[in-house]
Tab-separated table of N, CA and C in Angstrom:
chain	number	residue	atom	x	y	z
A	1	MET	N	0.823	-1.190	0.000
A	1	MET	CA	0.000	0.000	0.000
A	1	MET	C	0.867	1.253	0.000
A	2	GLY	N	1.959	1.260	0.734
A	2	GLY	CA	2.810	2.438	0.812
A	2	GLY	C	3.446	2.798	-0.514
A	3	ILE	N	3.839	1.797	-1.297
A	3	ILE	CA	4.470	2.069	-2.588
A	3	ILE	C	3.454	2.665	-3.550
A	4	ILE	N	2.239	2.129	-3.546
A	4	ILE	CA	1.207	2.660	-4.436
A	4	ILE	C	0.888	4.106	-4.069
A	5	ALA	N	0.884	4.412	-2.785
A	5	ALA	CA	0.569	5.765	-2.347
A	5	ALA	C	1.681	6.751	-2.675
A	6	ILE	N	2.910	6.293	-2.736
A	6	ILE	CA	4.034	7.209	-2.987
A	6	ILE	C	4.229	7.471	-4.488
A	7	LEU	N	3.698	6.598	-5.347
A	7	LEU	CA	3.879	6.786	-6.791
A	7	LEU	C	3.334	8.127	-7.299
A	8	PRO	N	2.137	8.567	-6.892
A	8	PRO	CA	1.683	9.880	-7.359
A	8	PRO	C	2.590	11.022	-6.893
A	9	LEU	N	3.156	10.888	-5.693
A	9	LEU	CA	4.083	11.930	-5.237
A	9	LEU	C	5.277	12.051	-6.178
A	10	PHE	N	5.872	10.899	-6.517
A	10	PHE	CA	7.005	10.940	-7.444
A	10	PHE	C	6.584	11.472	-8.807
A	11	ALA	N	5.434	11.037	-9.284
A	11	ALA	CA	4.985	11.461	-10.611
A	11	ALA	C	4.661	12.950	-10.642
A	12	PHE	N	3.865	13.420	-9.686
A	12	PHE	CA	3.442	14.824	-9.715
A	12	PHE	C	4.583	15.786	-9.444
A	13	PHE	N	5.420	15.457	-8.473
A	13	PHE	CA	6.527	16.372	-8.171
A	13	PHE	C	7.702	16.166	-9.119
A	14	GLY	N	7.911	14.938	-9.568
A	14	GLY	CA	9.015	14.655	-10.480
A	14	GLY	C	8.843	15.288	-11.846
A	15	PHE	N	7.620	15.333	-12.353
A	15	PHE	CA	7.368	15.904	-13.670
A	15	PHE	C	6.918	17.359	-13.604
A	16	GLY	N	6.945	17.957	-12.427
A	16	GLY	CA	6.652	19.377	-12.294
A	16	GLY	C	5.177	19.746	-12.284
A	17	VAL	N	4.304	18.764	-12.130
A	17	VAL	CA	2.881	19.072	-12.056
A	17	VAL	C	2.602	19.855	-10.773
A	18	LEU	N	3.258	19.460	-9.685
A	18	LEU	CA	3.161	20.164	-8.406
A	18	LEU	C	4.530	20.717	-8.039
A	19	SER	N	4.539	21.803	-7.280
A	19	SER	CA	5.799	22.457	-6.906
A	19	SER	C	6.103	22.243	-5.427
A	20	LYS	N	7.255	22.778	-5.004
A	20	LYS	CA	7.651	22.704	-3.601
A	20	LYS	C	6.647	23.440	-2.717
A	21	ASP	N	6.090	24.526	-3.209
A	21	ASP	CA	5.080	25.265	-2.442
A	21	ASP	C	3.817	24.427	-2.233
A	22	ASP	N	3.443	23.658	-3.250
A	22	ASP	CA	2.291	22.759	-3.104
A	22	ASP	C	2.563	21.720	-2.014
A	23	PHE	N	3.772	21.186	-2.008
A	23	PHE	CA	4.147	20.186	-0.999
A	23	PHE	C	4.086	20.790	0.397
A	24	ASN	N	4.588	21.983	0.553
A	24	ASN	CA	4.577	22.641	1.859
A	24	ASN	C	3.176	23.062	2.283
A	25	GLY	N	2.251	23.165	1.329
A	25	GLY	CA	0.890	23.567	1.640
A	25	GLY	C	-0.031	22.412	2.022
A	26	PHE	N	0.481	21.172	1.992
A	26	PHE	CA	-0.345	20.034	2.386
A	26	PHE	C	-0.776	20.169	3.838
A	27	LEU	N	-1.954	19.650	4.164
A	27	LEU	CA	-2.429	19.624	5.553
A	27	LEU	C	-1.822	18.404	6.234
A	28	TRP	N	-0.576	18.557	6.688
A	28	TRP	CA	0.148	17.421	7.245
A	28	TRP	C	-0.471	16.915	8.542
A	29	ASN	N	-1.147	17.792	9.294
A	29	ASN	CA	-1.799	17.314	10.514
A	29	ASN	C	-2.914	16.321	10.189
A	30	VAL	N	-3.658	16.549	9.105
A	30	VAL	CA	-4.701	15.617	8.699
A	30	VAL	C	-4.084	14.314	8.196
A	31	VAL	N	-2.975	14.416	7.466
A	31	VAL	CA	-2.277	13.224	6.983
A	31	VAL	C	-1.801	12.381	8.165
A	32	MET	N	-1.234	13.031	9.182
A	32	MET	CA	-0.746	12.302	10.362
A	32	MET	C	-1.904	11.656	11.128
A	33	LEU	N	-3.048	12.328	11.221
A	33	LEU	CA	-4.206	11.733	11.879
A	33	LEU	C	-4.691	10.498	11.122
A	34	ALA	N	-4.738	10.584	9.813
A	34	ALA	CA	-5.172	9.440	9.007
A	34	ALA	C	-4.190	8.281	9.150
A	35	MET	N	-2.908	8.578	9.118
A	35	MET	CA	-1.910	7.516	9.272
A	35	MET	C	-1.957	6.920	10.672
A	36	GLY	N	-2.287	7.735	11.673
A	36	GLY	CA	-2.454	7.216	13.029
A	36	GLY	C	-3.613	6.235	13.091
A	37	GLY	N	-4.702	6.549	12.393
A	37	GLY	CA	-5.833	5.627	12.332
A	37	GLY	C	-5.456	4.319	11.657
A	38	LEU	N	-4.672	4.392	10.584
A	38	LEU	CA	-4.225	3.169	9.921
A	38	LEU	C	-3.302	2.362	10.829
A	39	ALA	N	-2.433	3.044	11.576
A	39	ALA	CA	-1.533	2.347	12.499
A	39	ALA	C	-2.320	1.658	13.613
A	40	LEU	N	-3.353	2.337	14.133
A	40	LEU	CA	-4.187	1.711	15.162
A	40	LEU	C	-4.911	0.492	14.612
A	41	GLY	N	-5.427	0.595	13.389
A	41	GLY	CA	-6.094	-0.539	12.762
A	41	GLY	C	-5.155	-1.717	12.573
A	42	GLU	N	-3.947	-1.450	12.149
A	42	GLU	CA	-2.965	-2.524	11.968
A	42	GLU	C	-2.577	-3.136	13.311
A	43	ALA	N	-2.487	-2.308	14.350
A	43	ALA	CA	-2.164	-2.822	15.685
A	43	ALA	C	-3.260	-3.741	16.207
A	44	VAL	N	-4.518	-3.366	15.975
A	44	VAL	CA	-5.643	-4.207	16.404
A	44	VAL	C	-5.603	-5.545	15.670
A	45	LYS	N	-5.277	-5.505	14.394
A	45	LYS	CA	-5.236	-6.732	13.602
A	45	LYS	C	-4.054	-7.616	13.996
A	46	SER	N	-2.870	-7.038	14.087
A	46	SER	CA	-1.682	-7.845	14.354
A	46	SER	C	-1.593	-8.331	15.798
A	47	SER	N	-2.254	-7.656	16.724
A	47	SER	CA	-2.211	-8.087	18.123
A	47	SER	C	-3.151	-9.240	18.414
A	48	GLY	N	-4.065	-9.535	17.503
A	48	GLY	CA	-5.035	-10.595	17.722
A	48	GLY	C	-6.326	-10.095	18.339
A	49	LEU	N	-6.392	-8.803	18.658
A	49	LEU	CA	-7.607	-8.243	19.250
A	49	LEU	C	-8.782	-8.348	18.297
A	50	LEU	N	-8.540	-8.165	17.014
A	50	LEU	CA	-9.605	-8.243	16.019
A	50	LEU	C	-10.232	-9.639	15.996
A	51	VAL	N	-9.391	-10.672	16.037
A	51	VAL	CA	-9.892	-12.043	16.036
A	51	VAL	C	-10.664	-12.323	17.325
A	52	THR	N	-10.150	-11.859	18.446
A	52	THR	CA	-10.820	-12.056	19.729
A	52	THR	C	-12.193	-11.394	19.733
A	53	LEU	N	-12.264	-10.162	19.239
A	53	LEU	CA	-13.550	-9.463	19.162
A	53	LEU	C	-14.509	-10.179	18.219
A	54	ALA	N	-14.021	-10.619	17.077
A	54	ALA	CA	-14.879	-11.297	16.099
A	54	ALA	C	-15.441	-12.598	16.675
A	55	GLU	N	-14.606	-13.347	17.386
A	55	GLU	CA	-15.088	-14.596	17.986
A	55	GLU	C	-16.108	-14.313	19.082
A	56	GLY	N	-15.889	-13.280	19.867
A	56	GLY	CA	-16.846	-12.909	20.913
A	56	GLY	C	-18.182	-12.475	20.332
A	57	ILE	N	-18.136	-11.698	19.275
A	57	ILE	CA	-19.371	-11.255	18.621
A	57	ILE	C	-20.098	-12.437	18.009
A	58	ARG	N	-19.348	-13.342	17.395
A	58	ARG	CA	-19.973	-14.516	16.783
A	58	ARG	C	-20.707	-15.354	17.820
A	59	GLU	N	-20.119	-15.517	18.995
A	59	GLU	CA	-20.768	-16.287	20.058
A	59	GLU	C	-22.070	-15.626	20.508
A	60	VAL	N	-22.094	-14.297	20.522
A	60	VAL	CA	-23.294	-13.584	20.975
A	60	VAL	C	-24.411	-13.660	19.940
A	61	VAL	N	-24.088	-13.529	18.667
A	61	VAL	CA	-25.124	-13.419	17.630
A	61	VAL	C	-25.394	-14.712	16.869
A	62	GLN	N	-24.756	-15.798	17.212
A	62	GLN	CA	-24.915	-17.017	16.412
A	62	GLN	C	-26.334	-17.578	16.430
A	63	ASP	N	-27.098	-17.305	17.481
A	63	ASP	CA	-28.471	-17.803	17.547
A	63	ASP	C	-29.495	-16.785	17.054
A	64	PHE	N	-29.034	-15.612	16.623
A	64	PHE	CA	-29.957	-14.584	16.152
A	64	PHE	C	-30.364	-14.850	14.716
A	65	ASP	N	-31.532	-14.330	14.361
A	65	ASP	CA	-32.003	-14.350	12.989
A	65	ASP	C	-31.167	-13.378	12.154
A	66	LEU	N	-31.100	-13.616	10.856
A	66	LEU	CA	-30.326	-12.734	9.976
A	66	LEU	C	-30.799	-11.287	10.061
A	67	TRP	N	-32.104	-11.073	10.131
A	67	TRP	CA	-32.628	-9.709	10.213
A	67	TRP	C	-32.185	-9.034	11.511
A	68	GLN	N	-32.180	-9.767	12.623
A	68	GLN	CA	-31.754	-9.196	13.901
A	68	GLN	C	-30.283	-8.793	13.851
A	69	VAL	N	-29.463	-9.647	13.277
A	69	VAL	CA	-28.029	-9.327	13.162
A	69	VAL	C	-27.838	-8.100	12.274
A	70	THR	N	-28.566	-8.057	11.161
A	70	THR	CA	-28.471	-6.902	10.262
A	70	THR	C	-28.890	-5.621	10.957
A	71	ALA	N	-30.009	-5.658	11.673
A	71	ALA	CA	-30.503	-4.462	12.365
A	71	ALA	C	-29.539	-4.008	13.450
A	72	ILE	N	-28.989	-4.944	14.206
A	72	ILE	CA	-28.071	-4.587	15.299
A	72	ILE	C	-26.798	-3.964	14.742
A	73	PHE	N	-26.195	-4.618	13.764
A	73	PHE	CA	-24.928	-4.102	13.251
A	73	PHE	C	-25.101	-2.814	12.456
A	74	CYS	N	-26.217	-2.697	11.748
A	74	CYS	CA	-26.472	-1.433	11.048
A	74	CYS	C	-26.659	-0.297	12.044
A	75	ALA	N	-27.319	-0.575	13.174
A	75	ALA	CA	-27.485	0.458	14.193
A	75	ALA	C	-26.139	0.855	14.795
A	76	LEU	N	-25.275	-0.123	15.046
A	76	LEU	CA	-23.937	0.193	15.566
A	76	LEU	C	-23.137	1.034	14.578
A	77	VAL	N	-23.202	0.658	13.313
A	77	VAL	CA	-22.491	1.418	12.280
A	77	VAL	C	-23.086	2.816	12.141
A	78	LEU	N	-24.410	2.922	12.202
A	78	LEU	CA	-25.070	4.224	12.097
A	78	LEU	C	-24.603	5.163	13.200
A	79	VAL	N	-24.619	4.689	14.423
A	79	VAL	CA	-24.219	5.543	15.551
A	79	VAL	C	-22.745	5.907	15.464
A	80	SER	N	-21.909	4.913	15.183
A	80	SER	CA	-20.478	5.210	15.159
A	80	SER	C	-20.089	6.127	14.010
A	81	THR	N	-20.686	5.950	12.832
A	81	THR	CA	-20.298	6.796	11.704
A	81	THR	C	-20.964	8.168	11.743
A	82	THR	N	-22.082	8.289	12.442
A	82	THR	CA	-22.707	9.600	12.566
A	82	THR	C	-21.882	10.505	13.465
A	83	PHE	N	-21.367	9.957	14.539
A	83	PHE	CA	-20.667	10.788	15.514
A	83	PHE	C	-19.162	10.651	15.469
A	84	ILE	N	-18.654	9.606	14.845
A	84	ILE	CA	-17.207	9.409	14.747
A	84	ILE	C	-16.906	8.972	13.320
A	85	SER	N	-16.921	9.909	12.373
A	85	SER	CA	-16.816	9.494	10.980
A	85	SER	C	-15.412	9.025	10.600
A	86	HIS	N	-14.368	9.547	11.195
A	86	HIS	CA	-13.017	9.022	10.981
A	86	HIS	C	-12.070	9.601	12.016
A	87	THR	N	-10.823	9.324	11.887
A	87	THR	CA	-9.846	9.666	12.915
A	87	THR	C	-9.839	11.144	13.258
A	88	SER	N	-9.855	11.997	12.245
A	88	SER	CA	-9.763	13.425	12.555
A	88	SER	C	-11.015	13.949	13.239
A	89	VAL	N	-12.168	13.365	12.950
A	89	VAL	CA	-13.379	13.780	13.656
A	89	VAL	C	-13.265	13.378	15.116
A	90	GLY	N	-12.771	12.178	15.356
A	90	GLY	CA	-12.586	11.747	16.735
A	90	GLY	C	-11.590	12.620	17.469
A	91	ALA	N	-10.577	13.082	16.768
A	91	ALA	CA	-9.565	13.919	17.408
A	91	ALA	C	-10.056	15.345	17.629
A	92	MET	N	-10.809	15.875	16.689
A	92	MET	CA	-11.229	17.267	16.789
A	92	MET	C	-12.637	17.442	17.333
A	93	GLY	N	-13.471	16.418	17.204
A	93	GLY	CA	-14.822	16.501	17.719
A	93	GLY	C	-15.740	17.429	16.946
A	94	LEU	N	-15.444	17.672	15.703
A	94	LEU	CA	-16.269	18.563	14.888
A	94	LEU	C	-16.781	17.831	13.657
A	95	PRO	N	-18.002	18.138	13.215
A	95	PRO	CA	-18.494	17.482	12.000
A	95	PRO	C	-17.865	18.037	10.734
A	96	VAL	N	-17.019	19.041	10.844
A	96	VAL	CA	-16.417	19.643	9.657
A	96	VAL	C	-14.944	19.318	9.540
A	97	SER	N	-14.443	18.356	10.311
A	97	SER	CA	-13.011	18.148	10.341
A	97	SER	C	-12.496	17.243	9.235
A	98	GLY	N	-13.349	16.541	8.512
A	98	GLY	CA	-12.900	15.759	7.381
A	98	GLY	C	-12.505	16.678	6.240
A	99	PHE	N	-11.581	16.237	5.400
A	99	PHE	CA	-11.076	17.098	4.337
A	99	PHE	C	-12.169	17.611	3.405
A	100	PRO	N	-13.070	16.759	2.893
A	100	PRO	CA	-14.130	17.301	2.017
A	100	PRO	C	-15.045	18.265	2.767
A	101	ASN	N	-15.313	17.965	4.024
A	101	ASN	CA	-16.190	18.830	4.802
A	101	ASN	C	-15.519	20.173	5.092
A	102	MET	N	-14.220	20.160	5.355
A	102	MET	CA	-13.506	21.426	5.583
A	102	MET	C	-13.570	22.300	4.338
A	103	ASN	N	-13.419	21.674	3.176
A	103	ASN	CA	-13.495	22.443	1.932
A	103	ASN	C	-14.891	23.003	1.712
A	104	ALA	N	-15.925	22.208	2.015
A	104	ALA	CA	-17.300	22.681	1.827
A	104	ALA	C	-17.613	23.841	2.754
A	105	VAL	N	-17.154	23.764	3.990
A	105	VAL	CA	-17.442	24.820	4.960
A	105	VAL	C	-16.682	26.101	4.623
A	106	SER	N	-15.535	25.970	3.985
A	106	SER	CA	-14.736	27.158	3.690
A	106	SER	C	-15.210	27.927	2.463
A	107	LEU	N	-16.139	27.377	1.684
A	107	LEU	CA	-16.638	28.074	0.500
A	107	LEU	C	-17.548	29.235	0.898
A	108	GLU	N	-17.330	30.370	0.266
A	108	GLU	CA	-18.128	31.563	0.556
A	108	GLU	C	-18.744	32.107	-0.722
A	109	ASP	N	-19.876	32.786	-0.565
A	109	ASP	CA	-20.482	33.438	-1.721
A	109	ASP	C	-19.834	34.809	-1.930
A	110	ALA	N	-20.350	35.598	-2.849
A	110	ALA	CA	-19.746	36.893	-3.185
A	110	ALA	C	-19.782	37.877	-2.030
A	111	THR	N	-20.736	37.713	-1.114
A	111	THR	CA	-20.833	38.642	0.022
A	111	THR	C	-20.009	38.195	1.216
A	112	GLY	N	-19.365	37.029	1.132
A	112	GLY	CA	-18.527	36.553	2.224
A	112	GLY	C	-19.229	35.625	3.199
A	113	ASP	N	-20.487	35.290	2.909
A	113	ASP	CA	-21.216	34.356	3.769
A	113	ASP	C	-20.905	32.926	3.340
A	114	ASN	N	-20.801	32.033	4.321
A	114	ASN	CA	-20.538	30.625	4.015
A	114	ASN	C	-21.765	29.987	3.387
A	115	TYR	N	-21.510	29.096	2.432
A	115	TYR	CA	-22.614	28.357	1.818
A	115	TYR	C	-23.222	27.368	2.812
A	116	VAL	N	-22.382	26.685	3.564
A	116	VAL	CA	-22.852	25.705	4.551
A	116	VAL	C	-22.185	25.977	5.886
A	117	SER	N	-22.833	25.510	6.946
A	117	SER	CA	-22.257	25.615	8.287
A	117	SER	C	-22.287	24.239	8.931
A	118	SER	N	-21.768	24.138	10.128
A	118	SER	CA	-21.719	22.854	10.819
A	118	SER	C	-23.108	22.268	11.029
A	119	ILE	N	-24.081	23.100	11.318
A	119	ILE	CA	-25.434	22.607	11.580
A	119	ILE	C	-26.059	22.006	10.328
A	120	ASP	N	-25.629	22.450	9.146
A	120	ASP	CA	-26.149	21.870	7.905
A	120	ASP	C	-25.795	20.391	7.781
A	121	PHE	N	-24.624	20.015	8.274
A	121	PHE	CA	-24.225	18.616	8.235
A	121	PHE	C	-25.136	17.777	9.126
A	122	ILE	N	-25.581	18.338	10.227
A	122	ILE	CA	-26.473	17.614	11.129
A	122	ILE	C	-27.876	17.535	10.542
A	123	TRP	N	-28.398	18.665	10.032
A	123	TRP	CA	-29.760	18.687	9.485
A	123	TRP	C	-29.918	17.767	8.284
A	124	VAL	N	-28.880	17.604	7.512
A	124	VAL	CA	-28.969	16.747	6.329
A	124	VAL	C	-28.430	15.345	6.619
A	125	GLY	N	-27.334	15.261	7.334
A	125	GLY	CA	-26.667	13.985	7.553
A	125	GLY	C	-27.408	13.013	8.439
A	126	VAL	N	-27.955	13.482	9.553
A	126	VAL	CA	-28.633	12.573	10.481
A	126	VAL	C	-29.901	11.975	9.861
A	127	PRO	N	-30.800	12.786	9.269
A	127	PRO	CA	-31.962	12.147	8.614
A	127	PRO	C	-31.562	11.238	7.454
A	128	GLY	N	-30.526	11.620	6.715
A	128	GLY	CA	-30.049	10.764	5.628
A	128	GLY	C	-29.508	9.440	6.142
A	129	SER	N	-28.815	9.492	7.266
A	129	SER	CA	-28.285	8.264	7.857
A	129	SER	C	-29.405	7.370	8.361
A	130	ILE	N	-30.416	7.963	8.983
A	130	ILE	CA	-31.545	7.170	9.484
A	130	ILE	C	-32.319	6.549	8.325
A	131	ALA	N	-32.524	7.308	7.259
A	131	ALA	CA	-33.206	6.756	6.079
A	131	ALA	C	-32.386	5.610	5.481
A	132	SER	N	-31.078	5.776	5.427
A	132	SER	CA	-30.212	4.720	4.902
A	132	SER	C	-30.295	3.469	5.762
A	133	TYR	N	-30.386	3.650	7.072
A	133	TYR	CA	-30.511	2.516	7.992
A	133	TYR	C	-31.734	1.678	7.642
A	134	PHE	N	-32.874	2.346	7.469
A	134	PHE	CA	-34.096	1.601	7.177
A	134	PHE	C	-34.074	0.973	5.789
A	135	ILE	N	-33.432	1.616	4.843
A	135	ILE	CA	-33.288	1.023	3.513
A	135	ILE	C	-32.429	-0.233	3.582
A	136	ILE	N	-31.350	-0.165	4.339
A	136	ILE	CA	-30.445	-1.322	4.435
A	136	ILE	C	-31.108	-2.484	5.157
A	137	ILE	N	-31.822	-2.200	6.267
A	137	ILE	CA	-32.402	-3.333	6.995
A	137	ILE	C	-33.651	-3.898	6.326
A	138	THR	N	-34.199	-3.190	5.333
A	138	THR	CA	-35.328	-3.760	4.588
A	138	THR	C	-34.852	-4.317	3.253
A	139	LEU	N	-34.398	-3.452	2.357
A	139	LEU	CA	-33.944	-3.914	1.038
A	139	LEU	C	-32.681	-4.771	1.142
A	140	GLY	N	-31.764	-4.361	2.001
A	140	GLY	CA	-30.536	-5.135	2.177
A	140	GLY	C	-30.817	-6.524	2.703
A	141	TYR	N	-31.730	-6.603	3.649
A	141	TYR	CA	-32.124	-7.912	4.192
A	141	TYR	C	-32.742	-8.785	3.102
A	142	LYS	N	-33.627	-8.196	2.308
A	142	LYS	CA	-34.241	-8.962	1.227
A	142	LYS	C	-33.207	-9.415	0.199
A	143	LEU	N	-32.232	-8.566	-0.107
A	143	LEU	CA	-31.172	-8.962	-1.039
A	143	LEU	C	-30.332	-10.094	-0.467
A	144	MET	N	-30.058	-10.043	0.843
A	144	MET	CA	-29.293	-11.128	1.461
A	144	MET	C	-30.072	-12.441	1.413
A	145	GLN	N	-31.376	-12.370	1.625
A	145	GLN	CA	-32.201	-13.574	1.503
A	145	GLN	C	-32.194	-14.076	0.058
A	146	TRP	N	-32.326	-13.175	-0.877
A	146	TRP	CA	-32.385	-13.534	-2.284
A	146	TRP	C	-31.098	-14.207	-2.762
A	147	THR	N	-29.956	-13.751	-2.226
A	147	THR	CA	-28.660	-14.317	-2.630
A	147	THR	C	-28.211	-15.464	-1.730
A	148	ASN	N	-29.083	-15.894	-0.798
A	148	ASN	CA	-28.754	-16.981	0.136
A	148	ASN	C	-27.517	-16.679	0.957
A	149	PHE	N	-27.409	-15.463	1.446
A	149	PHE	CA	-26.255	-15.042	2.241
A	149	PHE	C	-26.239	-15.743	3.564
């Protein structure tokens, strides 16, 4: 993974597509937060904690119906991704801390007013997440039945 990620750096900076100023303008704090999340994920996997958690979860849900398992795990994913979307959100505690969200919040109209604010992410994101939850536990469940999952 590291070699694939470094190839664009060599290509863009090597052929002059990006300059030294572009390199210095990177949001290195966000890069370090993302890499910290990847390091934590690798630590969980290599330490055996991931296998231990998976076996524990399997023991708890093995007697549940497929729909119950789908509803429970979708609810866990809904809550965790609504309030902890990735490493930088967990570190900063703001709904605008992800790179695309930071760019969206920083856009201004001709008068200097922001197009979106932090509350817009809540007003749109939470109902969208809840609607997605119900779509997944209904249509997703039916698709899993249809494919003999």
